[in-house]
Amino acid sequence: LMGVEKLLQSGPRPGGACCYGEQPTLADCCLIPQVYNARRFQCALEEFPRVVEIAEHCNGLPAFVQAAPENQPDAE
């Protein structure tokens, strides 16, 4: 996640709610599962404030809520 954090801080639209602005893109769809698994395996994310900020924003959007692993029919 370190490389992603660096890209997000210096990218074309640093500071947007999502990776590349205010609307989710494929980059966000790829990032969210990585953050989910990092949290699942209790990885420290303090070094990645932009990644965490974007993940928190995206995880509040209806499409991401519906797609969350724990909201799938076969979730245990």
GROMACS .gro file of C-alpha atoms in nm:
model
   76
    1LEU     CA    1   0.000   0.000   0.000
    2MET     CA    2   0.300   0.230   0.034
    3GLY     CA    3   0.323   0.281  -0.343
    4VAL     CA    4  -0.048   0.353  -0.367
    5GLU     CA    5  -0.023   0.605  -0.084
    6LYS     CA    6   0.258   0.790  -0.263
    7LEU     CA    7   0.062   0.798  -0.588
    8LEU     CA    8  -0.249   0.926  -0.413
    9GLN     CA    9  -0.060   1.206  -0.241
   10SER     CA   10   0.106   1.329  -0.560
   11GLY     CA   11  -0.138   1.208  -0.825
   12PRO     CA   12  -0.336   1.413  -1.075
   13ARG     CA   13  -0.612   1.494  -0.825
   14PRO     CA   14  -0.472   1.467  -0.474
   15GLY     CA   15  -0.728   1.525  -0.204
   16GLY     CA   16  -1.041   1.404  -0.382
   17ALA     CA   17  -1.285   1.178  -0.205
   18CYS     CA   18  -1.178   0.890  -0.430
   19CYS     CA   19  -0.852   0.789  -0.595
   20TYR     CA   20  -0.905   1.009  -0.901
   21GLY     CA   21  -1.151   1.276  -0.800
   22GLU     CA   22  -1.495   1.270  -0.648
   23GLN     CA   23  -1.636   0.967  -0.830
   24PRO     CA   24  -1.519   0.607  -0.777
   25THR     CA   25  -1.314   0.453  -1.057
   26LEU     CA   26  -1.165   0.111  -1.119
   27ALA     CA   27  -0.873   0.223  -0.899
   28ASP     CA   28  -1.109   0.249  -0.601
   29CYS     CA   29  -1.269  -0.086  -0.684
   30CYS     CA   30  -0.922  -0.243  -0.671
   31LEU     CA   31  -0.808  -0.056  -0.361
   32ILE     CA   32  -1.101  -0.136  -0.132
   33PRO     CA   33  -1.047  -0.516  -0.124
   34GLN     CA   34  -0.679  -0.459  -0.042
   35VAL     CA   35  -0.770  -0.240   0.254
   36TYR     CA   36  -1.040  -0.487   0.362
   37ASN     CA   37  -0.785  -0.769   0.372
   38ALA     CA   38  -0.524  -0.553   0.543
   39ARG     CA   39  -0.775  -0.485   0.820
   40ARG     CA   40  -0.884  -0.849   0.825
   41PHE     CA   41  -0.526  -0.955   0.895
   42GLN     CA   42  -0.477  -0.667   1.140
   43CYS     CA   43  -0.214  -0.482   0.939
   44ALA     CA   44  -0.126  -0.136   1.062
   45LEU     CA   45  -0.260   0.130   0.828
   46GLU     CA   46  -0.143   0.443   1.009
   47GLU     CA   47   0.124   0.503   0.745
   48PHE     CA   48  -0.142   0.526   0.475
   49PRO     CA   49  -0.379   0.812   0.568
   50ARG     CA   50  -0.501   0.881   0.212
   51VAL     CA   51  -0.567   0.512   0.151
   52VAL     CA   52  -0.768   0.491   0.474
   53GLU     CA   53  -0.954   0.814   0.397
   54ILE     CA   54  -1.054   0.691   0.052
   55ALA     CA   55  -1.151   0.348   0.186
   56GLU     CA   56  -1.374   0.502   0.453
   57HIS     CA   57  -1.544   0.721   0.194
   58CYS     CA   58  -1.597   0.439  -0.054
   59ASN     CA   59  -1.718   0.198   0.212
   60GLY     CA   60  -2.000   0.439   0.283
   61LEU     CA   61  -2.123   0.437  -0.079
   62PRO     CA   62  -2.420   0.208  -0.152
   63ALA     CA   63  -2.245   0.007  -0.425
   64PHE     CA   64  -1.949  -0.069  -0.199
   65VAL     CA   65  -2.177  -0.156   0.094
   66GLN     CA   66  -2.368  -0.401  -0.125
   67ALA     CA   67  -2.044  -0.553  -0.254
   68ALA     CA   68  -1.884  -0.597   0.089
   69PRO     CA   69  -1.793  -0.959   0.164
   70GLU     CA   70  -2.001  -0.971   0.480
   71ASN     CA   71  -2.311  -0.865   0.281
   72GLN     CA   72  -2.292  -1.154   0.035
   73PRO     CA   73  -2.547  -1.436   0.052
   74ASP     CA   74  -2.283  -1.697   0.128
   75ALA     CA   75  -2.110  -1.496   0.402
   76GLU     CA   76  -2.063  -1.686   0.725
   0.00000   0.00000   0.00000
